[in-house]
Tab-separated table of C-alpha atoms and ligand atoms in Angstrom:
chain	number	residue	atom	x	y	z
A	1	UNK	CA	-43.374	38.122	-189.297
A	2	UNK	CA	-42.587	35.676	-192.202
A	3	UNK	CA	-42.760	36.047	-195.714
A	4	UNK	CA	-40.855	34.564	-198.940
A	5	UNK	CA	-39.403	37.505	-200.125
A	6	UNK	CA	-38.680	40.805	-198.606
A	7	UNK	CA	-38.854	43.843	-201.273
A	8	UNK	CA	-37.316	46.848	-200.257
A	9	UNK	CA	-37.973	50.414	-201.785
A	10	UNK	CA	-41.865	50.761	-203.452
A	11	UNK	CA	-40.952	52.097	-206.577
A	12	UNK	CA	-41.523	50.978	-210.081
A	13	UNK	CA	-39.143	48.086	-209.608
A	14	UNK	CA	-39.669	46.808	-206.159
A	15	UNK	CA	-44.176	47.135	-207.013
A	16	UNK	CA	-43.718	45.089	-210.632
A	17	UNK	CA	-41.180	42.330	-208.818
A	18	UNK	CA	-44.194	42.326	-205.843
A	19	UNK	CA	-47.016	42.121	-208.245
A	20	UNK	CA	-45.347	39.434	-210.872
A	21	UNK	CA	-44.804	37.331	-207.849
A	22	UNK	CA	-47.898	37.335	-206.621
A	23	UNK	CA	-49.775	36.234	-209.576
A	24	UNK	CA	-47.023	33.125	-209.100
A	25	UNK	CA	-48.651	33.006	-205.452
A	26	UNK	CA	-45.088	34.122	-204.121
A	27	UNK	CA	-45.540	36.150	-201.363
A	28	UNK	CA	-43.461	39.382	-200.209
A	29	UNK	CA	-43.611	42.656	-198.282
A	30	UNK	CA	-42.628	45.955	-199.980
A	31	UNK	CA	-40.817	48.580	-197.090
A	32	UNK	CA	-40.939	51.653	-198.470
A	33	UNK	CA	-39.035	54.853	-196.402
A	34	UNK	CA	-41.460	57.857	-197.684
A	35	UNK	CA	-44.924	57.181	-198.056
A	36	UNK	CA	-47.129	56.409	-201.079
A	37	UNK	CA	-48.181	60.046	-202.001
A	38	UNK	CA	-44.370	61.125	-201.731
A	39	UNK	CA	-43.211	58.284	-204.346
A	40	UNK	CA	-46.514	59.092	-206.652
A	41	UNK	CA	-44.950	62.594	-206.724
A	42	UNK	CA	-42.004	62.213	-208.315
A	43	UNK	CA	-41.764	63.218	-211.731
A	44	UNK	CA	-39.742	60.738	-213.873
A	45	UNK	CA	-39.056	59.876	-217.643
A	46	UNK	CA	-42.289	58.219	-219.195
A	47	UNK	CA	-40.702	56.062	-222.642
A	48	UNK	CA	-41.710	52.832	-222.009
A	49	UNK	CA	-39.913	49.797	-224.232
A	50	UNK	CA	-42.276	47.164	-225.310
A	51	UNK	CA	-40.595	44.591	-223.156
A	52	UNK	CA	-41.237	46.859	-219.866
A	53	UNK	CA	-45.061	47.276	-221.636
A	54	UNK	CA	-45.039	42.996	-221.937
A	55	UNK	CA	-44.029	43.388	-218.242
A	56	UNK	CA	-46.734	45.249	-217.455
A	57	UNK	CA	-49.219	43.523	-219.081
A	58	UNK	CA	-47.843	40.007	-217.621
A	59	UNK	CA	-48.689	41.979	-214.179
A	60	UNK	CA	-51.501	42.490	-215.197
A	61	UNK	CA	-51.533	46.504	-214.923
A	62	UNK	CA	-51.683	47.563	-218.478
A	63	UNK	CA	-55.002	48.630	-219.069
A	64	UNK	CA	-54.890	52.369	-218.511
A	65	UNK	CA	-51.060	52.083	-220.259
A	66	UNK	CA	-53.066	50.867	-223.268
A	67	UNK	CA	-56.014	53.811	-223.089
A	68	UNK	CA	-53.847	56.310	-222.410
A	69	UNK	CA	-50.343	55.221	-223.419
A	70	UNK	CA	-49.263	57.062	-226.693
A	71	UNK	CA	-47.676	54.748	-229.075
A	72	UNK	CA	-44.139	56.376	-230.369
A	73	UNK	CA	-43.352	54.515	-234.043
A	74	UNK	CA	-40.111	57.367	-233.913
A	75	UNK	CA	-38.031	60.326	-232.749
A	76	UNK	CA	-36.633	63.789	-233.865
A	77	UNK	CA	-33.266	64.420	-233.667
A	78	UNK	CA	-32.164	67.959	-234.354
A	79	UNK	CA	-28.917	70.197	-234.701
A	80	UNK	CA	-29.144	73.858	-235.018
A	81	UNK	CA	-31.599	74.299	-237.735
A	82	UNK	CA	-30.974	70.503	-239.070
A	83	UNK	CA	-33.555	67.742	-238.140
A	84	UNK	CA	-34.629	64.395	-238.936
A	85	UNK	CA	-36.654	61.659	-237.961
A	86	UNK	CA	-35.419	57.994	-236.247
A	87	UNK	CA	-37.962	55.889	-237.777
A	88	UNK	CA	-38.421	53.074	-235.175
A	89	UNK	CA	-41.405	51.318	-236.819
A	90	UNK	CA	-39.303	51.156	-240.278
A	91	UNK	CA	-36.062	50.084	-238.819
A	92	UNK	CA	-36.792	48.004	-235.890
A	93	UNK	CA	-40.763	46.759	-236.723
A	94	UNK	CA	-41.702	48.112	-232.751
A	95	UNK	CA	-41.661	51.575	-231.221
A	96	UNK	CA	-42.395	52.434	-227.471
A	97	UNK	CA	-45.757	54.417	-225.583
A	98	UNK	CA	-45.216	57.449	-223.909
A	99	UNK	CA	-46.532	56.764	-220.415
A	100	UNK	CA	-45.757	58.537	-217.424
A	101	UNK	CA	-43.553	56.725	-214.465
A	102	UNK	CA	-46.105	57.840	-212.090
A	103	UNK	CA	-48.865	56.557	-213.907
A	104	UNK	CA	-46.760	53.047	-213.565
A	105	UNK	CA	-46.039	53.725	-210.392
A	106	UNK	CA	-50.277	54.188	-209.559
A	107	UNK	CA	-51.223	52.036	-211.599
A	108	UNK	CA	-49.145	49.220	-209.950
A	109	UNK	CA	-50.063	50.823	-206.253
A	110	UNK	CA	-53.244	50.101	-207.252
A	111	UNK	CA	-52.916	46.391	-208.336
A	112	UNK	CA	-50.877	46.153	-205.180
A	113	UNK	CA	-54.447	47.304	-203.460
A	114	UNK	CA	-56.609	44.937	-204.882
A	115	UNK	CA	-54.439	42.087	-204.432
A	116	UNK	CA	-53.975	42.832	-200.142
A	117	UNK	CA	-50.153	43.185	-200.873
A	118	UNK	CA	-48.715	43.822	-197.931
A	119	UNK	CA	-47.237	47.452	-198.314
A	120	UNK	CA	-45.286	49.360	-195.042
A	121	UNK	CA	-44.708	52.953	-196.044
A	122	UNK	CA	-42.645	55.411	-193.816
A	123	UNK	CA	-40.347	52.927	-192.472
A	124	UNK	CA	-37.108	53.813	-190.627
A	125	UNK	CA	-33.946	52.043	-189.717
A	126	UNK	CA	-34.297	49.011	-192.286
A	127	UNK	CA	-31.311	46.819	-192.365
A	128	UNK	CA	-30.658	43.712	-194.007
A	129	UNK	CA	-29.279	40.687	-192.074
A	130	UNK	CA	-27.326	37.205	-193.149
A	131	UNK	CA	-28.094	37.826	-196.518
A	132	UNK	CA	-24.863	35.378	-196.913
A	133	UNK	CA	-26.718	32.824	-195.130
A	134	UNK	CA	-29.762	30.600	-195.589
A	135	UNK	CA	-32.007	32.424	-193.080
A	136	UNK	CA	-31.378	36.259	-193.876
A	137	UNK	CA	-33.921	38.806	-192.015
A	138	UNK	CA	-34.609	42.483	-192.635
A	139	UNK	CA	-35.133	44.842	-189.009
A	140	UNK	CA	-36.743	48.013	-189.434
A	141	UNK	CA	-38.843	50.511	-187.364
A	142	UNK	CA	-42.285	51.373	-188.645
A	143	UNK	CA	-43.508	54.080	-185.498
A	144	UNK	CA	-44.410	51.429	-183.015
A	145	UNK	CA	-40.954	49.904	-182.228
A	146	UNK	CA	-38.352	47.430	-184.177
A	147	UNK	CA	-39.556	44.923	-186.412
A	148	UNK	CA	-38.085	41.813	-188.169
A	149	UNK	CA	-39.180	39.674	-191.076
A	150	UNK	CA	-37.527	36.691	-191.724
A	151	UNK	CA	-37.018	35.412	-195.550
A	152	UNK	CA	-35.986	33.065	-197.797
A	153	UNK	CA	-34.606	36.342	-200.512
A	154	UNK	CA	-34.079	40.098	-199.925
A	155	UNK	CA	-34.806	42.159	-203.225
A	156	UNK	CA	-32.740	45.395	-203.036
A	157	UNK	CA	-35.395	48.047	-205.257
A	158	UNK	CA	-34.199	50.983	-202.807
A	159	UNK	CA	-32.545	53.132	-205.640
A	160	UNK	CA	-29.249	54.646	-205.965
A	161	UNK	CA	-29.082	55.639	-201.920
A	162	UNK	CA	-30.725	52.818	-200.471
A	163	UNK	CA	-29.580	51.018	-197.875
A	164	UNK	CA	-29.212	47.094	-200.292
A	165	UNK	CA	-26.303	48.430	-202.467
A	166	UNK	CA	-24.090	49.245	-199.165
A	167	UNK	CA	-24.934	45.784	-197.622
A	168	UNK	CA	-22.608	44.612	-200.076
A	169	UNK	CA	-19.618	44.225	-198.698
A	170	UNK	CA	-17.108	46.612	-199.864
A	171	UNK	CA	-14.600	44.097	-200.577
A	172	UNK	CA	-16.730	42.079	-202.820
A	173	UNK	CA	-18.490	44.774	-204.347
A	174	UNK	CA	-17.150	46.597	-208.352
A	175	UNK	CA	-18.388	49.967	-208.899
A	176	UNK	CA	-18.090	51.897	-212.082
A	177	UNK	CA	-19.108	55.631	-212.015
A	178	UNK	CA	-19.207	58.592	-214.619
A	179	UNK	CA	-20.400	61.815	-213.468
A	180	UNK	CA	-21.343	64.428	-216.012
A	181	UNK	CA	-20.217	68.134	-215.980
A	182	UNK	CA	-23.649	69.183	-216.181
A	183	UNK	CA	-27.564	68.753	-215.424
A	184	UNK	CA	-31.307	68.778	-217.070
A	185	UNK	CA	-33.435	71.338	-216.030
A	186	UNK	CA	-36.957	69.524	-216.936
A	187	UNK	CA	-39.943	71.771	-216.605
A	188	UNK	CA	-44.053	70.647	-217.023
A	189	UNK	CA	-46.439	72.078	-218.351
A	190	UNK	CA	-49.990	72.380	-219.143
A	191	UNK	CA	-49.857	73.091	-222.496
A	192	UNK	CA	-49.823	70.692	-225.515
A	193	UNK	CA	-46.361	69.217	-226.914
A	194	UNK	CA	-44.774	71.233	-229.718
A	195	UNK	CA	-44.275	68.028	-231.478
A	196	UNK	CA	-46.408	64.968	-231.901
A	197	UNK	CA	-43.361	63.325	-231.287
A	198	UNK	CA	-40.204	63.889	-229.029
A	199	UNK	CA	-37.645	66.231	-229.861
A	200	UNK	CA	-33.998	65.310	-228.957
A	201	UNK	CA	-31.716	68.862	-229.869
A	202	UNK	CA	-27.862	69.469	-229.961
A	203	UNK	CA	-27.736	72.887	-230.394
A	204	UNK	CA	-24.572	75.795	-229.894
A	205	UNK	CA	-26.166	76.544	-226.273
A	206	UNK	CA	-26.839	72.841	-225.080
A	207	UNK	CA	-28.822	70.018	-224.997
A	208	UNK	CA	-32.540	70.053	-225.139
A	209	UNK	CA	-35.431	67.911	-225.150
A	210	UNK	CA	-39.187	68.279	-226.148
A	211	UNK	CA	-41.388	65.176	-224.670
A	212	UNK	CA	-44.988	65.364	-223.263
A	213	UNK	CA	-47.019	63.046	-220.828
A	214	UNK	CA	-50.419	63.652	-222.721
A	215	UNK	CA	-51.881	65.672	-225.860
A	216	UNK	CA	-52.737	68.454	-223.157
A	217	UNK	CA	-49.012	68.107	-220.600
A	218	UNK	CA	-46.031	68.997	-221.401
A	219	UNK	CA	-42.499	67.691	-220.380
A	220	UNK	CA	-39.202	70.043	-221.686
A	221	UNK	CA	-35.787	70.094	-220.489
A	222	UNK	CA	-32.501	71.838	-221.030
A	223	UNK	CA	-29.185	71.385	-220.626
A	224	UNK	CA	-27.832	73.194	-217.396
A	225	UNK	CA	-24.325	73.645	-215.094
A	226	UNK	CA	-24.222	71.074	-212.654
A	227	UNK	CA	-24.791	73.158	-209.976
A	228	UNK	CA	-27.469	75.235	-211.172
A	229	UNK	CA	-30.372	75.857	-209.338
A	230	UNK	CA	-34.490	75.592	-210.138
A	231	UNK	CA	-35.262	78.950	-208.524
A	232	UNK	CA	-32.095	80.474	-210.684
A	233	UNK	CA	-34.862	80.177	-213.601
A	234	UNK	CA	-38.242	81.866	-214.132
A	235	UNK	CA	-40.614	80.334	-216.572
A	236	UNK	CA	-39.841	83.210	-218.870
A	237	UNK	CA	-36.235	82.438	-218.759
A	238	UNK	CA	-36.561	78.766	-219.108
A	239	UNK	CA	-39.043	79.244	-222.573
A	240	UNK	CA	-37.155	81.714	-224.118
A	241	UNK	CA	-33.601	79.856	-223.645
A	242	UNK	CA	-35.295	76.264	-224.960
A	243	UNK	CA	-36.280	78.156	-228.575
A	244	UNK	CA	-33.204	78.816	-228.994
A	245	UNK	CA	-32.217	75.471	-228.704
A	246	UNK	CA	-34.780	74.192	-231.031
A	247	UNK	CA	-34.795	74.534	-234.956
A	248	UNK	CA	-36.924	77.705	-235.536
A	249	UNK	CA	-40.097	76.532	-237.099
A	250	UNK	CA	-40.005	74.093	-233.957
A	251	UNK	CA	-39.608	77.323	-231.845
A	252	UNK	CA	-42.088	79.401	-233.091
A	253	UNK	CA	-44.870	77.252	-232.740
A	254	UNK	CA	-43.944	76.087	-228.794
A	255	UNK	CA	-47.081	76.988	-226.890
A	256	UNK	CA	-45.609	78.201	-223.230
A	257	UNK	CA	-47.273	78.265	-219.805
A	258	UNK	CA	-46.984	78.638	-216.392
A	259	UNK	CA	-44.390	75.803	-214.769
A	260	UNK	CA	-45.983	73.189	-212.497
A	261	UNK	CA	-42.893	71.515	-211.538
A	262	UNK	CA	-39.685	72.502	-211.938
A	263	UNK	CA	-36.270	70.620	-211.466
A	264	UNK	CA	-32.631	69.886	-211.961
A	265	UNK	CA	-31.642	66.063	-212.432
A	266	UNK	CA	-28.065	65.445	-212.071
A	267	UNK	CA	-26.657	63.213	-214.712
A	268	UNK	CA	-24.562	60.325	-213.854
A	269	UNK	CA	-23.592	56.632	-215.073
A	270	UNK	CA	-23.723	53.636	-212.814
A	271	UNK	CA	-23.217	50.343	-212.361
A	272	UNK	CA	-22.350	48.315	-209.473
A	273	UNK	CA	-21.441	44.376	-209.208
A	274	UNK	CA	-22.585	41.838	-208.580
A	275	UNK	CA	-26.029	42.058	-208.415
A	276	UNK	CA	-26.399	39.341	-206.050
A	277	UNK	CA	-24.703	38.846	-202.829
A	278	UNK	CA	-26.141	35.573	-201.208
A	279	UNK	CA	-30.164	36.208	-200.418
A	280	UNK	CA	-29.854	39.507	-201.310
A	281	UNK	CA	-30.491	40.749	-205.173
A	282	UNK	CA	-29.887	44.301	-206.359
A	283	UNK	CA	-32.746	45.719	-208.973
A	284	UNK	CA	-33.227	48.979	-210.658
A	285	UNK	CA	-31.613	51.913	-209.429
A	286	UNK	CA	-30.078	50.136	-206.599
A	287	UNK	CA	-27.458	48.667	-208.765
A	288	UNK	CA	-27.607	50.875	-211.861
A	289	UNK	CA	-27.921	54.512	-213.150
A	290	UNK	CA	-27.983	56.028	-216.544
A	291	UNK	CA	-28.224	59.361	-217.529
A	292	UNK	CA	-32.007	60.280	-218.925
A	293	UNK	CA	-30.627	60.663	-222.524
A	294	UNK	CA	-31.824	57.576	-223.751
A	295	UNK	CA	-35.287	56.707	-221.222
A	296	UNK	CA	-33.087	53.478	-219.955
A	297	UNK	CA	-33.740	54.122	-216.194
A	298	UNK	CA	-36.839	52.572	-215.853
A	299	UNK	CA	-36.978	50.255	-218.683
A	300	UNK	CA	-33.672	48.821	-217.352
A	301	UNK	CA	-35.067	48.286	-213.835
A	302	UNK	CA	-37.764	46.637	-215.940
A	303	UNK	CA	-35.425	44.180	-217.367
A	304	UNK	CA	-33.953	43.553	-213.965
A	305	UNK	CA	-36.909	42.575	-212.566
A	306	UNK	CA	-37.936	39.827	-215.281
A	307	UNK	CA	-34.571	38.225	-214.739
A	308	UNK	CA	-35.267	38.087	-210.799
A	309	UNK	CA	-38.893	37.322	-211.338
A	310	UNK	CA	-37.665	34.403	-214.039
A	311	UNK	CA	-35.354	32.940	-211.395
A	312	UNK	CA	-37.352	33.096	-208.251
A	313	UNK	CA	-40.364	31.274	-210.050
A	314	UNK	CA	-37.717	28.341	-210.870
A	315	UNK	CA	-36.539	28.821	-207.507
A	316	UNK	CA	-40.341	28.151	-206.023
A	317	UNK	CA	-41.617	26.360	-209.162
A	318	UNK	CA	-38.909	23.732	-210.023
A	319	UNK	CA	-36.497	23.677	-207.049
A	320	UNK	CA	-34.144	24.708	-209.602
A	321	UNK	CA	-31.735	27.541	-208.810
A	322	UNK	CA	-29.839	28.410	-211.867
A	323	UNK	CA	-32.608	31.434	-212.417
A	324	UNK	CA	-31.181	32.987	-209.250
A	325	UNK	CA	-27.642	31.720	-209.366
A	326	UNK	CA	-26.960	33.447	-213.325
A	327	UNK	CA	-29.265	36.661	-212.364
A	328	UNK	CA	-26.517	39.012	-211.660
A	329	UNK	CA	-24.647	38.038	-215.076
A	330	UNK	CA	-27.869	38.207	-216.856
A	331	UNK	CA	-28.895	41.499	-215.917
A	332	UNK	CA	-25.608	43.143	-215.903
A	333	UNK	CA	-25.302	41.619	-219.727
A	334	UNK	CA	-28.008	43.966	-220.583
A	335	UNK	CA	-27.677	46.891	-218.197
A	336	UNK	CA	-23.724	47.638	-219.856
A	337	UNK	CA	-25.852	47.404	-223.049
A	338	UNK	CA	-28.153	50.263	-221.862
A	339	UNK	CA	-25.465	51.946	-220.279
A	340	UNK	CA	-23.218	52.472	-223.721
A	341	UNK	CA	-26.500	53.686	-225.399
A	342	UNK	CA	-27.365	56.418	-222.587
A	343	UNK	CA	-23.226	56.985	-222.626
A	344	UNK	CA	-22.851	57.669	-226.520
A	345	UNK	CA	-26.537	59.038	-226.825
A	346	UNK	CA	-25.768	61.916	-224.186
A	347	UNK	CA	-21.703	62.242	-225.633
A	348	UNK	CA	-23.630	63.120	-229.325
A	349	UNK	CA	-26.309	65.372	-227.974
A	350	UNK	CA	-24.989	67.621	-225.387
A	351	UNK	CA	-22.274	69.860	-225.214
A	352	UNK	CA	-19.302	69.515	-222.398
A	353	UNK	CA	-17.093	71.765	-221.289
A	354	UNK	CA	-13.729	70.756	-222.722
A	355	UNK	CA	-14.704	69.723	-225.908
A	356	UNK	CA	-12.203	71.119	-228.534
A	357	UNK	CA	-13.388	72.620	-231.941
A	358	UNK	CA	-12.076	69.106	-233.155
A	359	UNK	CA	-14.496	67.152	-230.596
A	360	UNK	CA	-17.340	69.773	-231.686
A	361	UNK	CA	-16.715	68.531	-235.297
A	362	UNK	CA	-16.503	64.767	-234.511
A	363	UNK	CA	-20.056	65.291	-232.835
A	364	UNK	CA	-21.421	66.889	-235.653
A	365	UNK	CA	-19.903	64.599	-238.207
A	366	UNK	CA	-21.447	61.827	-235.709
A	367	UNK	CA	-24.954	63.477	-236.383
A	368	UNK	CA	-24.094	63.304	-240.136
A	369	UNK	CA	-23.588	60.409	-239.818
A	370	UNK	CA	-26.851	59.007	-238.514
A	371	UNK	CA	-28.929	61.105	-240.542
A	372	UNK	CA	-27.718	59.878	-243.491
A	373	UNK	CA	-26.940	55.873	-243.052
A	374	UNK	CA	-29.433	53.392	-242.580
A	375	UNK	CA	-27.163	50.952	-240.223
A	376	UNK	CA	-26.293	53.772	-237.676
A	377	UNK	CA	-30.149	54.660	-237.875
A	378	UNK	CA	-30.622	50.819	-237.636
A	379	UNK	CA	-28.416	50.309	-234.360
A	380	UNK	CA	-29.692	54.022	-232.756
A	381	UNK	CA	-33.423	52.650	-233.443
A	382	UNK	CA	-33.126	48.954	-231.632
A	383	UNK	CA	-31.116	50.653	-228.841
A	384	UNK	CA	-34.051	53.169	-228.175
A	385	UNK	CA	-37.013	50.554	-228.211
A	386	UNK	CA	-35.483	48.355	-226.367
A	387	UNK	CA	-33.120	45.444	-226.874
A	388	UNK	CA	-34.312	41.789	-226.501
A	389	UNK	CA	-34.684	40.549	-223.262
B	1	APR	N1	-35.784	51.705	-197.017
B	1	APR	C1	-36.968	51.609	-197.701
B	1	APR	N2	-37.190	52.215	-198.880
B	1	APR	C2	-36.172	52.927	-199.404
B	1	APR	C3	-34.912	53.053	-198.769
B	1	APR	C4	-34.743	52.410	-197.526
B	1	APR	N3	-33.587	52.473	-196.873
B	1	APR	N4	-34.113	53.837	-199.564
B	1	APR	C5	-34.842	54.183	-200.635
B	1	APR	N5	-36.076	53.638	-200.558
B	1	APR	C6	-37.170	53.760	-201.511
B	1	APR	C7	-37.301	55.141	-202.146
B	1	APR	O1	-38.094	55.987	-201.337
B	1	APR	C8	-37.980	54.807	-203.473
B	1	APR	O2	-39.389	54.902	-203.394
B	1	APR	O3	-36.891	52.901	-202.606
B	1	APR	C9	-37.580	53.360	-203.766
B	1	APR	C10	-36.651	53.260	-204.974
B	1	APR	O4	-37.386	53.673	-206.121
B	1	APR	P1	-36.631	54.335	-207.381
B	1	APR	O5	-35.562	55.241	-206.884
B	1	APR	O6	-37.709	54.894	-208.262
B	1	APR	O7	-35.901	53.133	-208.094
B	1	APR	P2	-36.520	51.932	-208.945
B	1	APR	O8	-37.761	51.400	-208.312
B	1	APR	O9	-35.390	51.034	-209.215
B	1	APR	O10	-36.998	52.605	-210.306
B	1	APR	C11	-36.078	53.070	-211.234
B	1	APR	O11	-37.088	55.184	-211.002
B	1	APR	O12	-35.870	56.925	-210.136
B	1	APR	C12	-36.349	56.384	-211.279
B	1	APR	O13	-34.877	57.034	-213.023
B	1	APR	C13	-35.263	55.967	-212.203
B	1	APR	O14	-36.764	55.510	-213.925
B	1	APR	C14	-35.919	54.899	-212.962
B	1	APR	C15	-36.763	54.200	-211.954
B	2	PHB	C1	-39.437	62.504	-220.317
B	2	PHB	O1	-40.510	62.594	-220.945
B	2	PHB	O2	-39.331	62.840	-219.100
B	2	PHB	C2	-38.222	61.946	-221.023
B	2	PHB	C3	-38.384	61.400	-222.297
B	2	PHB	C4	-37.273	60.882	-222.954
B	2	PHB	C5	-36.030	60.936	-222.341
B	2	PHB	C6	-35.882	61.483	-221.061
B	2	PHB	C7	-36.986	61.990	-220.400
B	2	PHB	O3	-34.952	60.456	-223.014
């Protein structure tokens, strides 16, 4: 088999890359290891920037996102029984839409559908080959034996423990890495959000976060130990330890209910470079991770794939390779960005281990701080919706 570009990993970022390109009649083939109800099952952050919303509309995908999509114009930020309100529509002129990942995730599955995008789920084995060199070809095993595609460009959407990262060789590859003493316990429910909008809380016992997927599902999360465990917590345990992480009027009003997922995300920053070696271009969580604190994961991989996309429509378009060649220094440009706002935003909201009664009074004076000037507001608000691509 042939195609233009070979797309591995059919998550958000390696579906919006496939479907971009083929409304530039650039052809690919998503491999995807699990299968398509096992990727629609994951549960993931759902704040979308308006530049990942463009994206999606430029894919032509955004009509449920528009219907359904809940329009965020700001934020609440509490500590202890302190709160107040980010106002992105004030300080920035934009806000985001609360919109689950796996309703990007199906809603792109399903433009893949109707365009006969060629899709292989539950592939084995896949490795990348000459990605240095002008004819580079991906192997993999799909049940009925080995197969190759050859390729003119490998797009690495595998996530953080894919196999397109590692084909980097070691000796060329940078890798940058901060893991956090500690984890989010993230629970849904079917009950309605305590808060029209989200809830982002530094309290004495930890982090916490109130954020929904619709007026009627509910997403929370708390602060946990690194290596706590899902089953350590019954729903009772997991309600009554989140109001008292929340300002009390907050708290009294939370409507609780039976858990239909329940999970522990470790929390860990990320970057690798370059994000091109040869053929071969890392996207998403292949080359970057942030921790959820600031909804950067998948509106990063958004921005990665626009700079790809941008560059392989020269490529195809104009002959002219500069899209491709600056890619790597493009995205990483904006994926440090995103990376120092998930990096400070966790550092002022949770609470670590070795953090001295002088740290605890830097982070509150921090919080101070931002509730009370309009530049620090300013810079928190642009960060959250999304800076320019
Ligand atoms: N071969 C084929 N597919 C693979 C391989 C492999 N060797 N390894 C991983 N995959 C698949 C995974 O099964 C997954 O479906 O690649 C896909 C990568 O998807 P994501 O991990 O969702 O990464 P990405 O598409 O970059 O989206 C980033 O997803 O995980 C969240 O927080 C993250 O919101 C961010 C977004
Ligand atoms: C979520 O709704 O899952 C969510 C929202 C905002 C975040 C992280 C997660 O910062």
């Amino acid at each position: 088999m042939r195609t233009q570009v070979v797309i591995i990993g059919g998550g958000p970022s390696g579906l919006l890359l496939a479907q971009l390109l083929h409304l530039q009649g650039i052809e690919s083939v998503i491999l995807e290891r699990q299968t398509r109800a096992h990727v629609l099952a994951r549960i993931r952050a759902g704040v979308l920037e308006q530049g990942m919303v463009g994206l999606l509309a430029q894919a032509g995908v955004d009509a449920r996102l528009r219907s359904e999509g809940i329009p965020h114009h700001g934020t609440l930020i509490s500590y202890d029984e302190e709160i107040f309100r980010i106002d992105f529509e004030r300080l920035t002129g934009t806000s985001v839409m609360v919109y689950g990942q796996t309703e990007v995730t199906r809603d792109l599955y399903d433009a893949r559908d109707a365009a006969g995008g060629r899709m292989v789920f539950s592939v084995e084995n896949v490795v990348i080959h000459d990605a240095d060199r002008d004819a580079p070809f991906v192997t993999y095993d799909d049940g009925h034996g080995g197969q190759r595609i050859d390729c003119d460009f490998i797009a690495g959407c595998d996530g953080f423990h894919g196999v397109s990262r590692a084909t980097v060789p070691a000796s060329v590859r940078r890798e940058y890495e901060k893991v956090y003493p500690f984890g989010w316990l993230g629970v849904l429910s079917h009950t309605p959000p305590v808060n029209a909008e989200l809830i982002y809380a530094n309290s004495q016992r930890g982090f916490a976060l109130c954020s929904m997927r619709s007026p009627t599902l509910s997403r929370y999360y708390i602060q946990c130990t690194a290596s706590d465990r899902p089953e350590a917590w019954s729903d009772e345990a997991f309600w009554t330890e989140l109001k008292r992480r929340i300002p009390a009027e907050q708290a009294e009003s939370l409507v609780t209910g039976p858990s239909i997922e329940k999970s522990i995300a470790p929390l860990r920053s990320f970057v690798t470079e370059p994000m091109r070696w040869g053929r071969l271009f890392l996207c998403g969580d292949a080359a970057h991770i942030v921790p959820p604190t600031g909804a950067k994961g998948l509106n990063t991989a958004a921005s990665d794939v626009h700079y790809l996309f941008e560059g392989l429509c020269r490529y195809y378009n104009d002959k002219d390779p500069e899209g491709i060649d600056r890619y790597s220094e493009r995205a990483l440009a904006r994926v440090w960005k995103a990376e120092r706002f998930s990096w400070w935003f966790s550092a002022l909201m949770h609470r670590y281990p070795d953090q001295s009664p002088f740290d605890l009074r830097m982070q509150r004076a921090e919080l101070e701080f931002l509730r009370s000037n309009e530049a620090a507001q300013k810079s928190m608000a642009e960060n959250y919706v999304g800076l320019p691509y």
